[in-house]
Every structure is written in structure tokens, then in C-alpha cells.
Amino acid sequence: MKRILFFIGYIWSYIYNYNMALRFRFVKSYIYTGWISRQFNIMNGFANYPIGVGGGQYISVGRGSILGANTLLQAWDSYHGQKFSPKIIIGENTRLGTDCHITAIGTIKIGNGVQTGRGVLISDNSHGVTNGSDCKLIPVEERPLVSKGDILIGDNVWIGDNVVILSGVTIGDGAIIGANAVVTKNVEKFTTVAGVPARKI
């Protein structure tokens, strides 16, 4: 049975070849971008199918920017009784790789010409810890969201695969963040950092 299915796939590749599949995916993503654009405050970019959007009325995407497939954008205006004023602003000609996750209860601003690899997490919040010895008795999902401040990423920043950028961080123009880094402190412009936590190299 496996050999028959393989043979069918092999024959089908002559009818519906790889280049045709790429073109079809591109057209599908354009249609999808038009469909999902109503979820955003401003959507002047392009979304590769599929992406996830929560609180889209607080999210703006600049002209020429591309959101990779399986990107998840979440702007939380409330969480278990807490109230927030979130804002996610993505500049122009910025490209987010596949499987990126951006989550905000405050402001996350990403500049122009920023490029990210795959699996990048940019989060200005966490479920934090509760005071006292009973903290472990509270399910993580029910713990309050806490933040150390906004995240500001300058222009023309390169962010490698699987980077984590945490709250209260400013990354200057032209900086490079090495793959798998965890950024917990400000990064000066035109600086390369790497490691856990990220340090200048």
C-alpha cells in the first residue's frame, strides 16, 4: 500500500510540480492576508498562511512587512481581572520568521528592516511568581501577568533563530542577536550579543 501511495505521489509531481505548489501557496497567502487583515488595527504587510492573532485591534503591521507562517501575535487587554493597554507595532519591511510568538500587555515596538529567524519569542510579560509559600499551589495559568516594562527594537536589527527577548529591553539600531540568546538587558546599537543571558561578543 505504501508503495502504491508513493507511486501516486511521484506521478502527481509531474502534474502539480514543486514550483507550481510554491506559486499556489503564495496566492493562497495573499488571499489569506486580505481575509485576516480585518483582525488588525493596521495591516499593510503580508501574512504567510496561517498565523494566530489575539487582540488584533491593538496590533499594527507596516508596509512591506512579512509575518512567517505559524506566527502568533497576542495583545492582552485583560487577563483574569487584570486590565492592560497593549500595543504591538511592527515597522516597515520587517520580516518575522516562522513560528514566532509576540505577546504584549504593554508596548512592543519593532522597527523598520528587522529580520528574525525561526521560533523567536518576544514577550513583555510573564505569569510571574506569587508571594509566600503557597505560590506553587496556584496553577500557572491563573497567576497574574507581570512586566518589567516595554520592549523597543530599533531599525535593521537581526535576531537569530530561537531568540527570547524579555520585558524592559531596548535593542538599538543595527544590533545582532545570536541564535538561542535570551535577552534580559538593553543592547546598544551596532552591537552583537549572544548567550544565556545575552552578552556582548
Backbone as ProteinMPNN parsed JSONL, in Angstrom:
{"seq_chain_A": "MKRILFFIGYIWSYIYNYNMALRFRFVKSYIYTGWISRQFNIMNGFANYPIGVGGGQYISVGRGSILGANTLLQAWDSYHGQKFSPKIIIGENTRLGTDCHITAIGTIKIGNGVQTGRGVLISDNSHGVTNGSDCKLIPVEERPLVSKGDILIGDNVWIGDNVVILSGVTIGDGAIIGANAVVTKNVEKFTTVAGVPARKI", "coords_chain_A": {"N_chain_A": [[0.831, -1.201, 0.0], [1.94, 1.223, 0.82], [3.852, 1.58, -1.177], [2.246, 1.952, -3.395], [0.963, 4.375, -2.764], [3.196, 6.023, -2.673], [3.963, 5.878, -5.368], [1.761, 7.089, -6.596], [2.051, 9.685, -5.568], [4.491, 10.303, -6.775], [3.853, 10.311, -9.541], [1.965, 12.373, -9.462], [3.597, 14.536, -8.973], [4.532, 15.299, -11.448], [2.342, 16.447, -12.591], [1.493, 18.414, -10.785], [3.806, 20.26, -10.009], [6.707, 21.182, -7.952], [7.376, 23.97, -8.154], [4.955, 24.998, -9.036], [3.407, 24.434, -6.799], [4.565, 26.172, -4.914], [3.892, 28.647, -6.044], [1.11, 28.521, -5.858], [0.81, 28.434, -3.065], [1.74, 30.979, -2.445], [-0.197, 32.626, -3.663], [-2.414, 31.768, -2.207], [-1.688, 32.719, 0.334], [-1.769, 35.484, -0.095], [-4.523, 35.882, -0.493], [-5.366, 35.003, 1.996], [-4.141, 36.941, 3.629], [-5.623, 39.221, 2.961], [-8.075, 38.378, 3.977], [-7.574, 38.064, 6.757], [-6.8, 40.577, 7.502], [-8.698, 42.29, 8.564], [-8.704, 41.749, 11.22], [-6.762, 43.27, 12.382], [-5.493, 46.415, 13.729], [-3.998, 48.048, 11.981], [-3.011, 46.77, 8.909], [-0.677, 46.499, 6.732], [1.029, 44.757, 5.646], [2.126, 41.426, 4.839], [0.885, 38.194, 5.314], [1.97, 34.997, 5.829], [0.243, 31.997, 5.358], [-0.642, 29.725, 7.967], [-1.509, 32.239, 10.473], [-1.734, 33.257, 13.962], [-3.87, 35.433, 15.76], [-4.496, 37.518, 18.471], [-6.34, 39.979, 20.098], [-6.179, 41.791, 17.997], [-6.954, 44.392, 17.374], [-5.187, 46.016, 18.6], [-2.854, 45.839, 17.259], [-0.438, 46.691, 14.841], [0.84, 46.522, 11.577], [3.445, 47.344, 9.469], [4.025, 48.681, 6.116], [5.11, 46.439, 3.618], [6.072, 44.538, 5.368], [6.528, 41.149, 6.495], [4.897, 38.389, 7.832], [5.816, 35.374, 9.162], [4.763, 31.964, 8.542], [2.666, 30.384, 10.939], [3.146, 32.245, 12.892], [2.4, 33.855, 15.984], [0.55, 36.387, 17.33], [-0.195, 38.25, 20.131], [-2.083, 40.48, 21.95], [-2.849, 41.512, 25.024], [-5.593, 42.804, 26.604], [-6.923, 42.302, 28.868], [-6.771, 40.04, 31.654], [-7.735, 37.517, 33.623], [-9.147, 39.34, 35.321], [-7.301, 41.424, 35.481], [-6.408, 44.545, 33.957], [-5.155, 45.915, 30.941], [-3.199, 47.994, 28.668], [-2.413, 47.258, 25.801], [-0.037, 47.255, 23.048], [1.164, 46.452, 19.935], [3.527, 47.165, 17.624], [4.685, 46.871, 14.466], [7.209, 47.714, 12.29], [8.072, 48.967, 8.97], [8.912, 46.864, 6.165], [9.849, 44.702, 7.635], [10.677, 41.404, 8.638], [9.337, 38.582, 9.982], [10.314, 35.416, 11.043], [9.212, 31.956, 10.618], [6.975, 30.506, 13.04], [7.159, 32.401, 15.099], [6.525, 34.193, 18.171], [4.821, 36.775, 19.597], [3.963, 38.573, 22.38], [2.046, 40.816, 24.295], [1.394, 43.015, 27.052], [1.874, 45.551, 27.49], [3.701, 47.874, 25.628], [5.123, 46.777, 22.649], [7.44, 47.523, 20.364], [8.639, 47.214, 17.169], [11.153, 47.982, 14.935], [11.936, 49.305, 11.596], [12.923, 47.256, 8.836], [13.761, 45.028, 10.274], [14.902, 41.711, 10.838], [14.049, 38.393, 11.571], [14.922, 35.094, 12.725], [13.681, 31.728, 12.912], [11.198, 30.688, 15.318], [11.276, 32.7, 17.301], [10.76, 34.364, 20.399], [9.122, 37.116, 21.688], [8.374, 38.781, 24.443], [6.693, 40.837, 26.665], [5.774, 40.163, 29.101], [5.062, 37.906, 31.839], [3.924, 35.029, 33.654], [4.849, 35.238, 36.125], [5.675, 35.159, 39.68], [4.079, 34.319, 42.729], [3.747, 35.815, 45.965], [4.883, 34.329, 49.025], [4.586, 31.017, 50.495], [2.627, 29.602, 49.264], [2.648, 29.81, 46.543], [3.141, 27.786, 44.683], [0.854, 26.379, 44.729], [-0.957, 27.627, 43.17], [-2.306, 27.381, 40.004], [-0.315, 27.835, 37.085], [-1.48, 29.168, 34.909], [-3.37, 30.732, 36.133], [-2.033, 32.615, 37.581], [-1.132, 36.069, 38.114], [-0.37, 38.317, 35.378], [2.785, 39.802, 34.894], [5.115, 42.508, 34.34], [8.264, 43.951, 33.375], [8.46, 46.162, 31.878], [8.248, 47.999, 28.708], [9.113, 46.743, 25.397], [11.472, 47.698, 23.087], [12.589, 47.665, 19.863], [15.051, 48.532, 17.638], [15.811, 49.851, 14.296], [16.725, 47.782, 11.484], [17.692, 45.506, 12.791], [19.071, 42.304, 13.421], [17.804, 39.222, 14.357], [18.464, 36.13, 15.579], [17.663, 32.561, 15.151], [15.338, 31.137, 17.468], [15.616, 32.987, 19.527], [15.007, 34.653, 22.645], [13.369, 37.436, 23.823], [12.978, 39.482, 26.513], [10.895, 41.336, 28.879], [11.139, 44.931, 29.336], [13.328, 45.597, 27.784], [15.508, 47.329, 25.573], [16.607, 47.37, 22.287], [19.145, 48.486, 20.294], [19.557, 50.245, 17.095], [20.638, 48.338, 14.292], [21.726, 46.202, 15.717], [22.843, 42.83, 16.45], [21.513, 39.759, 17.31], [22.5, 36.788, 18.546], [21.737, 33.368, 17.654], [19.541, 31.481, 19.74], [19.89, 33.069, 21.98], [19.084, 34.666, 25.124], [17.626, 37.569, 25.846], [17.914, 39.853, 28.313], [18.664, 42.325, 29.104], [19.34, 45.75, 28.078], [20.489, 46.311, 24.715], [23.095, 47.788, 23.055], [23.237, 49.964, 20.158], [24.362, 48.694, 17.001], [25.703, 46.504, 18.069], [26.806, 43.179, 18.789], [25.355, 40.457, 20.369], [25.199, 37.458, 22.36], [24.262, 34.299, 23.839], [23.204, 32.996, 27.112], [22.443, 34.521, 29.976], [22.119, 37.001, 27.311], [25.15, 38.437, 26.17], [27.581, 40.931, 25.263], [29.62, 40.29, 22.462]], "CA_chain_A": [[0.0, 0.0, 0.0], [2.836, 2.379, 0.878], [4.485, 1.745, -2.488], [1.227, 2.49, -4.305], [0.803, 5.794, -2.427], [4.423, 6.693, -3.119], [3.911, 5.969, -6.822], [0.766, 8.125, -6.92], [2.692, 10.971, -5.296], [5.533, 10.527, -7.786], [3.168, 10.705, -10.78], [1.32, 13.672, -9.226], [4.625, 15.576, -9.006], [4.654, 15.765, -12.829], [1.158, 17.258, -12.885], [1.486, 19.552, -9.855], [5.208, 20.248, -9.599], [7.102, 21.963, -6.771], [7.254, 25.413, -8.444], [3.524, 25.31, -9.066], [2.932, 24.413, -5.412], [5.012, 27.411, -4.288], [3.068, 29.754, -6.563], [-0.224, 28.385, -5.281], [0.902, 28.835, -1.658], [1.891, 32.432, -2.428], [-1.522, 33.193, -3.964], [-3.273, 31.461, -1.044], [-1.318, 33.62, 1.431], [-2.292, 36.812, -0.419], [-5.955, 35.854, -0.195], [-5.457, 34.885, 3.45], [-3.792, 38.245, 4.205], [-6.808, 40.077, 2.818], [-9.121, 37.897, 4.869], [-7.258, 38.263, 8.174], [-6.425, 41.976, 7.751], [-9.743, 42.945, 9.366], [-8.436, 41.493, 12.638], [-5.709, 44.176, 12.832], [-5.698, 47.859, 13.707], [-3.447, 48.389, 10.669], [-2.313, 45.65, 8.292], [-0.152, 46.873, 5.424], [2.043, 43.768, 5.312], [1.769, 40.16, 4.205], [0.883, 37.105, 6.292], [2.02, 33.635, 5.299], [-0.78, 31.152, 5.957], [-1.579, 30.501, 8.77], [-0.991, 32.904, 11.662], [-2.711, 33.428, 15.021], [-3.977, 36.823, 16.202], [-5.369, 37.812, 19.594], [-6.292, 41.419, 20.373], [-5.684, 42.415, 16.771], [-7.251, 45.83, 17.329], [-4.045, 46.726, 19.194], [-1.668, 45.416, 16.516], [-0.228, 47.375, 13.563], [1.919, 45.958, 10.763], [3.809, 48.333, 8.463], [4.091, 48.341, 4.707], [6.211, 45.598, 3.182], [6.478, 43.564, 6.385], [6.056, 39.791, 6.245], [4.733, 37.548, 9.016], [6.033, 33.982, 8.801], [3.712, 31.005, 8.87], [2.544, 29.95, 12.342], [3.402, 33.337, 13.828], [1.305, 34.116, 16.914], [0.59, 37.747, 17.88], [-1.206, 38.362, 21.179], [-2.106, 41.722, 22.725], [-3.795, 41.209, 26.094], [-6.137, 43.973, 27.3], [-7.396, 41.833, 30.176], [-6.392, 38.668, 31.978], [-8.195, 37.133, 34.962], [-9.489, 40.531, 36.096], [-6.328, 42.496, 35.275], [-6.649, 45.37, 32.769], [-3.928, 46.392, 30.33], [-3.293, 48.818, 27.458], [-1.35, 46.693, 24.971], [0.202, 47.786, 21.711], [2.236, 45.826, 19.171], [3.765, 47.95, 16.409], [5.734, 46.308, 13.617], [7.525, 48.731, 11.3], [8.037, 48.647, 7.547], [9.927, 45.969, 5.591], [10.337, 43.8, 8.676], [10.316, 40.026, 8.329], [9.338, 37.647, 11.098], [10.417, 34.031, 10.597], [8.118, 31.07, 11.002], [6.815, 30.069, 14.439], [7.472, 33.461, 16.066], [5.462, 34.488, 19.126], [4.935, 38.103, 20.207], [2.857, 38.733, 23.317], [2.2, 42.108, 24.96], [0.394, 43.679, 27.893], [2.269, 46.951, 27.359], [4.065, 48.21, 24.252], [6.237, 46.159, 21.943], [7.642, 48.241, 19.101], [9.695, 46.639, 16.342], [11.454, 48.998, 13.938], [11.94, 49.014, 10.168], [14.021, 46.446, 8.328], [14.174, 43.996, 11.23], [14.796, 40.341, 10.335], [14.183, 37.38, 12.619], [14.922, 33.696, 12.347], [12.507, 30.958, 13.321], [10.976, 30.36, 16.719], [11.634, 33.814, 18.184], [9.753, 34.795, 21.367], [9.261, 38.48, 22.197], [7.307, 38.842, 25.439], [6.874, 41.847, 27.715], [5.049, 39.717, 30.294], [5.159, 36.506, 32.248], [2.973, 34.706, 34.719], [5.472, 35.677, 37.363], [5.571, 34.338, 40.88], [3.273, 34.933, 43.777], [4.447, 35.886, 47.243], [4.507, 33.335, 50.03], [4.872, 29.611, 50.219], [1.506, 28.982, 48.566], [2.68, 30.136, 45.117], [3.117, 26.579, 43.877], [-0.492, 25.83, 44.756], [-1.766, 28.355, 42.194], [-1.964, 26.973, 38.644], [0.429, 28.885, 36.371], [-2.389, 29.939, 34.062], [-4.176, 31.639, 36.951], [-1.19, 33.617, 38.226], [-1.242, 37.36, 37.423], [0.688, 38.687, 34.443], [3.645, 40.877, 35.378], [6.017, 43.014, 33.308], [9.297, 44.893, 33.791], [8.416, 47.332, 31.006], [8.063, 47.836, 27.271], [10.218, 46.252, 24.563], [11.69, 48.564, 21.929], [13.606, 47.111, 18.975], [15.354, 49.557, 16.645], [15.791, 49.526, 12.875], [17.773, 46.955, 10.875], [18.194, 44.549, 13.779], [18.989, 40.895, 13.04], [17.522, 38.374, 15.511], [18.645, 34.754, 15.125], [16.682, 31.527, 15.494], [15.044, 30.73, 18.851], [15.962, 34.035, 20.492], [13.961, 35.096, 23.569], [13.553, 38.829, 24.251], [12.089, 39.643, 27.659], [10.352, 42.668, 29.137], [12.002, 46.005, 29.793], [14.553, 45.598, 26.991], [15.641, 48.142, 24.364], [17.667, 46.91, 21.397], [19.477, 49.595, 19.423], [19.625, 50.053, 15.651], [21.744, 47.585, 13.717], [22.262, 45.162, 16.604], [22.713, 41.434, 16.03], [21.254, 38.875, 18.441], [22.858, 35.44, 18.129], [20.746, 32.306, 17.822], [19.312, 30.867, 21.054], [20.173, 34.011, 23.066], [17.993, 35.173, 25.952], [17.965, 38.973, 26.052], [17.293, 40.337, 29.543], [19.124, 43.699, 29.333], [19.431, 46.56, 26.87], [21.565, 46.047, 23.768], [23.464, 49.032, 22.383], [23.166, 49.9, 18.703], [25.504, 48.122, 16.266], [26.384, 45.569, 18.962], [26.444, 41.775, 18.658], [25.258, 39.757, 21.654], [24.833, 36.041, 22.283], [24.361, 33.581, 25.102], [22.108, 32.974, 28.09], [21.78, 35.633, 29.293], [22.89, 37.557, 26.204], [26.24, 39.346, 26.49], [28.3, 41.464, 24.111], [30.742, 39.471, 21.991]], "C_chain_A": [[0.873, 1.261, 0.0], [3.468, 2.654, -0.475], [3.517, 2.33, -3.498], [1.051, 3.984, -4.059], [2.022, 6.595, -2.862], [4.385, 6.901, -4.632], [2.911, 7.037, -7.269], [1.355, 9.513, -6.698], [3.737, 11.317, -6.331], [4.912, 10.981, -9.107], [2.558, 12.093, -10.636], [2.334, 14.814, -9.304], [4.864, 16.103, -10.42], [3.497, 16.68, -13.207], [1.175, 18.551, -12.067], [2.877, 19.644, -9.243], [5.488, 21.231, -8.458], [6.943, 23.465, -6.997], [5.797, 25.848, -8.487], [2.956, 25.357, -7.656], [3.336, 25.682, -4.682], [4.174, 28.595, -4.741], [1.671, 29.716, -5.97], [-0.227, 28.829, -3.824], [1.004, 30.346, -1.528], [0.54, 33.119, -2.664], [-2.463, 32.976, -2.781], [-2.984, 32.417, 0.109], [-1.787, 35.047, 1.16], [-3.778, 36.895, -0.101], [-6.165, 35.818, 1.316], [-5.147, 36.217, 4.129], [-4.968, 39.207, 4.122], [-7.906, 39.688, 3.786], [-8.835, 38.242, 6.324], [-6.97, 39.728, 8.506], [-7.451, 42.714, 8.61], [-9.548, 42.73, 10.857], [-7.466, 42.511, 13.239], [-6.188, 45.616, 12.91], [-5.231, 48.401, 12.36], [-2.726, 47.164, 10.148], [-1.916, 46.05, 6.881], [0.921, 45.889, 4.962], [1.444, 42.546, 4.659], [1.888, 39.055, 5.243], [0.925, 35.77, 5.57], [1.033, 32.767, 6.064], [-0.143, 30.007, 6.736], [-0.842, 31.262, 9.869], [-2.104, 32.962, 12.705], [-2.697, 34.87, 15.509], [-4.943, 36.909, 17.368], [-5.242, 39.282, 19.941], [-5.778, 42.211, 19.183], [-5.951, 43.904, 16.661], [-6.13, 46.67, 17.92], [-2.739, 46.455, 18.426], [-1.608, 46.122, 15.168], [0.984, 46.774, 12.865], [2.182, 46.9, 9.596], [3.929, 47.774, 7.058], [5.326, 47.497, 4.391], [6.676, 44.572, 4.194], [5.833, 42.213, 6.12], [6.024, 39.019, 7.561], [4.865, 36.096, 8.584], [4.881, 33.087, 9.214], [3.819, 30.585, 10.334], [3.016, 30.997, 13.343], [2.167, 33.538, 14.704], [1.51, 35.49, 17.53], [-0.541, 37.88, 18.886], [-1.035, 39.673, 21.932], [-3.231, 41.586, 23.75], [-4.287, 42.501, 26.733], [-6.741, 43.595, 28.645], [-6.96, 40.394, 30.375], [-6.774, 38.392, 33.42], [-8.416, 38.365, 35.851], [-8.492, 41.673, 35.992], [-6.669, 43.249, 33.984], [-5.329, 45.94, 32.265], [-4.233, 47.273, 29.126], [-2.199, 48.374, 26.487], [-1.225, 47.387, 23.624], [1.378, 47.031, 21.104], [2.362, 46.581, 17.859], [4.944, 47.329, 15.669], [5.959, 47.285, 12.467], [7.439, 48.236, 9.868], [9.187, 47.715, 7.165], [10.62, 45.09, 6.642], [9.847, 42.396, 8.359], [10.462, 39.143, 9.563], [9.391, 36.237, 10.54], [9.237, 33.194, 11.055], [8.146, 30.782, 12.504], [7.251, 31.119, 15.455], [6.256, 33.718, 16.956], [5.748, 35.842, 19.76], [3.717, 38.304, 21.091], [3.089, 39.971, 24.176], [1.034, 42.419, 25.884], [0.692, 45.169, 27.941], [2.564, 47.233, 25.9], [5.262, 47.395, 23.8], [6.329, 46.859, 20.593], [8.857, 47.675, 18.39], [9.909, 47.582, 15.165], [11.348, 48.525, 12.499], [13.128, 48.111, 9.816], [14.551, 45.406, 9.286], [13.97, 42.616, 10.597], [14.918, 39.388, 11.513], [14.291, 35.999, 11.99], [13.638, 33.032, 12.816], [12.42, 30.86, 14.838], [11.346, 31.444, 17.709], [10.459, 34.142, 19.107], [10.093, 36.204, 21.827], [8.089, 38.707, 23.143], [7.612, 39.897, 26.489], [6.175, 41.427, 29.011], [5.366, 38.263, 30.602], [4.119, 36.275, 33.334], [3.565, 34.937, 36.105], [5.395, 34.667, 38.486], [4.693, 35.071, 41.881], [4.062, 34.906, 45.068], [3.98, 34.773, 48.176], [4.745, 31.916, 49.564], [3.771, 28.92, 49.444], [1.562, 29.169, 47.054], [2.577, 28.888, 44.243], [1.736, 25.935, 43.847], [-1.41, 26.502, 43.751], [-1.373, 27.895, 40.801], [-1.322, 28.134, 37.877], [-0.505, 29.77, 35.567], [-3.189, 30.969, 34.85], [-3.342, 32.696, 37.666], [-1.259, 34.926, 37.448], [-0.079, 37.573, 36.455], [1.471, 39.867, 35.014], [4.603, 41.273, 34.261], [7.03, 43.956, 33.924], [9.341, 46.125, 32.886], [8.302, 46.959, 29.536], [9.306, 47.249, 26.609], [10.292, 47.143, 23.326], [12.85, 47.995, 21.118], [13.809, 48.1, 17.837], [15.286, 49.049, 15.213], [16.953, 48.599, 12.512], [18.466, 46.026, 11.872], [18.042, 43.136, 13.227], [18.858, 40.061, 14.306], [17.548, 36.928, 15.04], [17.555, 33.805, 15.582], [16.576, 31.342, 17.004], [15.506, 31.736, 19.905], [14.751, 34.342, 21.365], [14.304, 36.513, 24.009], [12.503, 39.114, 25.319], [11.789, 41.102, 27.954], [11.408, 43.657, 29.616], [13.269, 46.183, 28.993], [14.432, 46.561, 25.815], [16.828, 47.627, 23.569], [17.918, 47.992, 20.359], [19.554, 49.215, 17.956], [20.839, 49.206, 15.263], [22.335, 46.505, 14.591], [22.029, 43.78, 16.006], [22.563, 40.584, 17.286], [21.493, 37.443, 17.979], [21.785, 34.418, 18.434], [20.744, 31.763, 19.244], [19.627, 31.791, 22.234], [18.904, 34.33, 23.845], [18.373, 36.589, 26.364], [17.185, 39.507, 27.243], [17.669, 41.782, 29.848], [19.242, 44.43, 28.001], [20.645, 46.169, 26.027], [21.852, 47.34, 23.018], [23.405, 48.858, 20.867], [24.486, 49.39, 18.121], [26.354, 47.176, 17.124], [25.895, 44.152, 18.683], [26.441, 41.133, 20.045], [24.861, 38.313, 21.413], [24.894, 35.445, 23.679], [23.124, 33.68, 25.962], [22.69, 33.315, 29.454], [22.695, 36.25, 28.239], [23.917, 38.569, 26.702], [26.938, 39.79, 25.205], [29.463, 40.542, 23.76], [31.51, 40.214, 20.913]], "O_chain_A": [[0.596, 2.228, -0.71], [3.608, 3.807, -0.882], [3.913, 3.113, -4.361], [0.994, 4.773, -5.002], [1.894, 7.714, -3.361], [4.734, 7.976, -5.122], [3.177, 7.796, -8.202], [1.185, 10.409, -7.525], [3.868, 12.475, -6.729], [5.394, 11.932, -9.723], [2.618, 12.9, -11.563], [1.975, 15.937, -9.659], [5.345, 17.224, -10.588], [3.647, 17.576, -14.038], [0.907, 19.634, -12.586], [3.115, 19.182, -8.127], [4.619, 22.004, -8.057], [6.43, 24.166, -6.125], [5.45, 26.936, -8.028], [2.126, 26.211, -7.343], [2.546, 26.225, -3.91], [3.792, 29.443, -3.934], [1.111, 30.755, -5.619], [-1.148, 29.518, -3.385], [0.428, 30.934, -0.613], [0.18, 34.064, -1.962], [-3.212, 33.875, -2.397], [-3.904, 32.877, 0.786], [-2.167, 35.753, 2.094], [-4.237, 37.87, 0.494], [-7.03, 36.513, 1.849], [-5.811, 36.587, 5.097], [-5.275, 39.917, 5.08], [-8.586, 40.545, 4.349], [-9.734, 38.663, 7.052], [-6.904, 40.084, 9.682], [-7.101, 43.664, 9.31], [-10.146, 43.432, 11.672], [-7.352, 42.611, 14.46], [-7.156, 45.998, 12.253], [-5.964, 49.12, 11.68], [-1.914, 46.574, 10.86], [-2.715, 45.955, 5.949], [1.638, 46.157, 3.998], [0.398, 42.611, 4.013], [2.879, 38.986, 5.97], [0.026, 35.447, 4.793], [0.998, 32.804, 7.294], [0.79, 29.374, 6.243], [0.316, 30.966, 10.163], [-3.273, 32.745, 12.386], [-1.629, 35.466, 15.657], [-6.076, 36.435, 17.279], [-4.125, 39.785, 20.067], [-5.035, 43.18, 19.34], [-5.249, 44.607, 15.934], [-6.116, 47.892, 17.765], [-1.655, 46.802, 18.895], [-2.596, 46.155, 14.434], [2.023, 46.546, 13.485], [1.275, 47.222, 8.828], [3.935, 46.562, 6.845], [6.433, 47.799, 4.835], [7.593, 43.803, 3.906], [4.726, 42.138, 5.586], [7.003, 39.001, 8.308], [4.108, 35.633, 7.73], [4.118, 33.415, 10.123], [4.911, 30.451, 10.884], [3.259, 30.681, 14.507], [1.035, 33.411, 14.237], [2.527, 35.737, 18.179], [-1.705, 37.655, 18.554], [0.03, 39.945, 22.485], [-4.409, 41.549, 23.395], [-3.499, 43.225, 27.341], [-7.036, 44.464, 29.465], [-6.798, 39.632, 29.422], [-6.196, 38.972, 34.34], [-7.934, 38.422, 36.982], [-8.813, 42.795, 36.381], [-7.163, 42.65, 33.028], [-4.493, 46.391, 33.048], [-5.357, 47.305, 28.625], [-1.172, 49.041, 26.364], [-2.162, 48.014, 23.13], [2.459, 46.977, 21.69], [1.416, 46.633, 17.073], [6.059, 47.272, 16.188], [5.021, 47.642, 11.754], [6.812, 47.215, 9.588], [10.272, 47.761, 7.744], [11.809, 44.786, 6.54], [8.732, 42.218, 7.87], [11.552, 38.98, 10.111], [8.603, 35.889, 9.66], [8.371, 33.669, 11.789], [9.198, 30.812, 13.142], [7.669, 30.77, 16.559], [5.115, 33.493, 16.554], [6.791, 36.036, 20.384], [2.58, 38.221, 20.625], [4.177, 40.166, 24.718], [-0.127, 42.145, 25.579], [-0.142, 45.96, 28.381], [1.775, 46.876, 25.025], [6.284, 47.334, 24.484], [5.405, 46.792, 19.783], [9.962, 47.657, 18.933], [8.956, 47.941, 14.474], [10.753, 47.486, 12.212], [14.194, 48.2, 10.425], [15.681, 44.943, 9.13], [12.98, 42.387, 9.904], [15.795, 39.556, 12.361], [13.819, 35.764, 10.878], [12.638, 33.699, 13.081], [13.426, 30.938, 15.544], [11.696, 31.141, 18.85], [9.31, 34.195, 18.667], [11.201, 36.466, 22.295], [6.944, 38.815, 22.704], [8.662, 39.86, 27.13], [6.004, 42.244, 29.915], [5.859, 37.508, 29.763], [3.518, 37.215, 33.855], [2.873, 34.845, 37.119], [5.095, 33.491, 38.28], [4.593, 36.297, 41.863], [4.946, 34.068, 45.246], [2.831, 34.336, 48.119], [5.06, 31.658, 48.402], [3.941, 27.782, 49.007], [0.648, 28.747, 46.345], [1.979, 28.939, 43.168], [1.479, 25.048, 43.033], [-2.513, 26.019, 43.496], [-0.202, 28.007, 40.438], [-1.747, 29.281, 38.013], [-0.342, 30.989, 35.545], [-3.637, 31.969, 34.289], [-3.903, 33.591, 38.299], [-1.43, 34.898, 36.229], [1.032, 37.088, 36.67], [0.89, 40.81, 35.55], [4.874, 40.487, 33.353], [6.722, 44.678, 34.873], [10.155, 47.025, 33.094], [8.266, 45.785, 29.167], [10.398, 47.256, 27.178], [9.306, 47.319, 22.611], [13.962, 47.861, 21.627], [12.856, 48.466, 17.149], [14.772, 47.963, 14.949], [18.012, 48.625, 13.139], [19.674, 45.798, 11.795], [17.015, 42.802, 12.636], [19.68, 40.164, 15.217], [16.743, 36.538, 14.194], [16.639, 34.192, 16.309], [17.573, 31.382, 17.724], [15.757, 31.364, 21.051], [13.612, 34.3, 20.899], [15.401, 36.764, 24.508], [11.301, 39.006, 25.073], [12.369, 41.998, 27.342], [12.419, 43.284, 30.212], [14.199, 46.845, 29.451], [13.402, 46.615, 25.145], [17.924, 47.465, 24.107], [17.007, 48.374, 19.624], [19.608, 48.036, 17.605], [21.92, 49.345, 15.835], [23.366, 45.934, 14.235], [21.143, 43.585, 15.173], [23.374, 40.67, 18.209], [20.773, 36.938, 17.118], [21.008, 34.589, 19.373], [21.793, 31.604, 19.869], [19.631, 31.338, 23.379], [17.798, 34.274, 23.308], [19.315, 36.793, 27.129], [15.959, 39.606, 27.203], [17.082, 42.405, 30.733], [19.244, 43.813, 26.936], [21.68, 45.756, 26.55], [20.951, 47.922, 22.413], [23.511, 47.742, 20.357], [25.564, 49.621, 18.669], [27.564, 47.063, 16.93], [24.721, 43.942, 18.378], [27.408, 41.253, 20.797], [24.261, 37.983, 20.389], [25.502, 36.014, 24.586], [22.142, 34.336, 25.616], [23.373, 32.479, 30.045], [23.908, 36.045, 28.271], [23.619, 39.432, 27.528], [26.885, 39.099, 24.187], [30.192, 40.075, 24.635], [32.493, 39.694, 20.386]]}, "name": "protein", "num_of_chains": 1, "seq": "MKRILFFIGYIWSYIYNYNMALRFRFVKSYIYTGWISRQFNIMNGFANYPIGVGGGQYISVGRGSILGANTLLQAWDSYHGQKFSPKIIIGENTRLGTDCHITAIGTIKIGNGVQTGRGVLISDNSHGVTNGSDCKLIPVEERPLVSKGDILIGDNVWIGDNVVILSGVTIGDGAIIGANAVVTKNVEKFTTVAGVPARKI"}
